[in-house]
CSV table of C-alpha atoms in Angstrom, one decimal:
chain,number,residue,atom,x,y,z
A,1,MET,CA,22.7,18.3,-17.3
A,2,SER,CA,19.7,16.3,-18.5
A,3,GLU,CA,17.3,15.5,-15.8
A,4,THR,CA,16.9,12.0,-17.3
A,5,PRO,CA,20.0,10.8,-19.2
A,6,ALA,CA,19.1,8.4,-22.0
A,7,GLU,CA,22.1,6.1,-21.3
A,8,LEU,CA,20.8,5.1,-17.8
A,9,LEU,CA,18.1,2.8,-16.6
A,10,TYR,CA,15.7,3.7,-13.8
A,11,THR,CA,13.4,2.3,-11.1
A,12,ARG,CA,10.1,3.5,-9.8
A,13,GLU,CA,11.8,4.1,-6.5
A,14,HIS,CA,13.9,6.8,-8.2
A,15,GLU,CA,17.2,5.1,-8.4
A,16,TRP,CA,19.3,5.0,-11.6
A,17,ILE,CA,21.8,2.4,-12.8
A,18,ARG,CA,24.6,2.7,-15.4
A,19,ILE,CA,25.4,-0.7,-16.8
A,20,ASP,CA,29.1,-1.3,-17.7
A,21,GLY,CA,29.5,-5.0,-18.7
A,22,ASP,CA,28.7,-7.1,-15.6
A,23,GLN,CA,28.9,-4.1,-13.3
A,24,GLY,CA,26.6,-1.3,-12.4
A,25,TYR,CA,26.9,2.1,-10.9
A,26,ILE,CA,23.8,3.1,-8.8
A,27,GLY,CA,22.6,6.5,-7.7
A,28,ILE,CA,19.4,8.5,-7.1
A,29,THR,CA,17.7,10.5,-9.8
A,30,PHE,CA,17.4,14.2,-10.3
A,31,HIS,CA,13.7,14.0,-9.3
A,32,ALA,CA,14.7,12.2,-6.0
A,33,GLN,CA,17.4,14.6,-5.0
A,34,HIS,CA,15.3,17.6,-5.9
A,35,ALA,CA,12.3,16.3,-3.8
A,36,LEU,CA,14.6,15.6,-0.9
A,37,GLY,CA,16.3,19.0,-0.9
A,38,ASP,CA,19.7,19.5,0.8
A,39,ILE,CA,21.2,16.0,1.4
A,40,VAL,CA,23.1,15.8,4.6
A,41,PHE,CA,23.8,12.1,5.2
A,42,VAL,CA,24.1,8.9,3.2
A,43,GLU,CA,24.3,5.4,4.8
A,44,LEU,CA,25.5,2.7,2.5
A,45,PRO,CA,26.3,-1.0,2.9
A,46,ALA,CA,29.8,-2.4,3.2
A,47,ALA,CA,31.7,-3.8,0.3
A,48,ASP,CA,31.2,-7.5,-0.5
A,49,GLU,CA,27.6,-7.5,0.8
A,50,GLU,CA,25.2,-9.2,-1.6
A,51,ILE,CA,21.8,-7.6,-2.0
A,52,ASP,CA,18.7,-8.8,-3.9
A,53,ALA,CA,16.8,-6.6,-6.3
A,54,GLY,CA,14.2,-4.5,-4.5
A,55,ASP,CA,15.8,-4.9,-1.1
A,56,GLU,CA,16.8,-1.8,0.9
A,57,PHE,CA,20.5,-1.1,0.7
A,58,GLY,CA,20.8,2.1,2.6
A,59,THR,CA,19.3,5.5,3.5
A,60,ILE,CA,19.7,9.0,2.4
A,61,GLU,CA,18.9,11.9,4.7
A,62,SER,CA,18.1,15.5,3.8
A,63,VAL,CA,17.0,18.5,5.9
A,64,LYS,CA,13.4,17.4,5.0
A,65,ALA,CA,13.3,13.6,5.4
A,66,VAL,CA,15.0,10.3,5.5
A,67,SER,CA,14.5,8.0,2.5
A,68,SER,CA,15.3,4.4,1.9
A,69,LEU,CA,17.4,3.3,-1.0
A,70,TYR,CA,16.4,0.2,-3.0
A,71,MET,CA,18.6,-2.1,-5.1
A,72,PRO,CA,17.6,-1.9,-8.9
A,73,VAL,CA,19.1,-5.4,-9.6
A,74,SER,CA,20.6,-8.1,-7.5
A,75,GLY,CA,24.3,-7.7,-7.0
A,76,LYS,CA,27.4,-7.8,-4.8
A,77,VAL,CA,28.7,-4.5,-3.6
A,78,LEU,CA,32.2,-3.9,-5.1
A,79,GLU,CA,32.7,-0.3,-4.0
A,80,VAL,CA,31.0,2.4,-2.0
A,81,ASN,CA,31.6,6.0,-3.2
A,82,SER,CA,33.4,7.3,-0.2
A,83,GLU,CA,33.4,10.9,-1.7
A,84,VAL,CA,29.6,10.9,-1.4
A,85,THR,CA,29.6,9.5,2.2
A,86,GLN,CA,32.0,12.2,3.2
A,87,GLN,CA,30.3,14.9,1.1
A,88,PRO,CA,26.6,14.0,0.7
A,89,GLU,CA,25.9,17.4,-0.9
A,90,LEU,CA,27.6,16.0,-4.0
A,91,VAL,CA,24.4,14.2,-4.8
A,92,ASN,CA,22.6,17.6,-5.0
A,93,GLU,CA,25.3,19.1,-7.1
A,94,ASP,CA,25.3,16.3,-9.8
A,95,CYS,CA,23.2,13.3,-9.0
A,96,TYR,CA,24.3,11.4,-12.1
A,97,ASP,CA,28.0,11.9,-11.3
A,98,ALA,CA,27.7,11.2,-7.6
A,99,TRP,CA,27.0,7.4,-7.8
A,100,LEU,CA,26.5,5.6,-4.5
A,101,LEU,CA,27.5,2.0,-5.2
A,102,ARG,CA,29.4,0.0,-7.8
A,103,ILE,CA,28.1,-3.6,-7.9
A,104,LYS,CA,28.7,-6.8,-9.7
A,105,ILE,CA,25.4,-7.7,-11.3
A,106,THR,CA,24.4,-11.2,-10.3
A,107,ASN,CA,21.2,-11.6,-12.3
A,108,LYS,CA,21.3,-9.8,-15.6
A,109,ILE,CA,17.7,-10.9,-16.4
A,110,GLU,CA,16.5,-8.3,-13.8
A,111,ILE,CA,17.8,-5.5,-16.1
A,112,ASP,CA,14.7,-6.1,-18.2
A,113,ASN,CA,12.5,-4.9,-15.3
A,114,LEU,CA,14.1,-1.5,-15.3
A,115,LEU,CA,12.7,1.6,-17.1
A,116,ASN,CA,14.5,3.4,-19.9
A,117,ALA,CA,14.6,7.2,-19.8
A,118,GLU,CA,11.4,7.7,-21.8
A,119,GLU,CA,9.5,5.3,-19.6
A,120,TYR,CA,10.8,6.9,-16.4
A,121,GLU,CA,9.8,10.4,-17.6
A,122,THR,CA,6.3,9.0,-18.4
A,123,PHE,CA,6.2,7.5,-14.9
A,124,LEU,CA,7.2,10.9,-13.4
A,125,SER,CA,4.4,12.7,-15.4
A,126,GLU,CA,1.9,10.2,-14.1
A,127,LEU,CA,3.0,11.1,-10.5
A,128,ASP,CA,2.2,14.7,-11.2
A,129,GLU,CA,-1.4,14.0,-12.2
C-alpha cells in the first residue's frame, strides 16, 4: 500500500477524499492513523447532514488521543461506513480502504483547495523539519 496514493486528494488536517463524479469518499491518511496508533472509536455524523468545508464532522479516538475530523469540501452525508464504526481498527489495517463518509459534493470549486499527493508529501516533509 502506498502511503500517499496518487489518485486521492488531501487536506492539511490529514484527511483524504476520493472524488467519484459529484460524490466523494472521505477518510484519514496513513500519516494520521500512524500518528494516532491503535484506533478504538470513531464518531461520525448522521446521513443527510450537510457540513461545510473545514467544519468538524466527527472524532476519532485511539489509545493515545482523541482527534477531530474536518470536512475537506462542503457536502451532504449520503452514507456512513458502518463497518468502520463497528470495527474502528479497520482504519489502522488499511486507511485508504476504510473510508468514513460518502458525501454528495455541494461546492466543486472547493476541490481546487485540496492538495495532490505530491503536495501532501511535501507538506508532511515540512512537518518533520
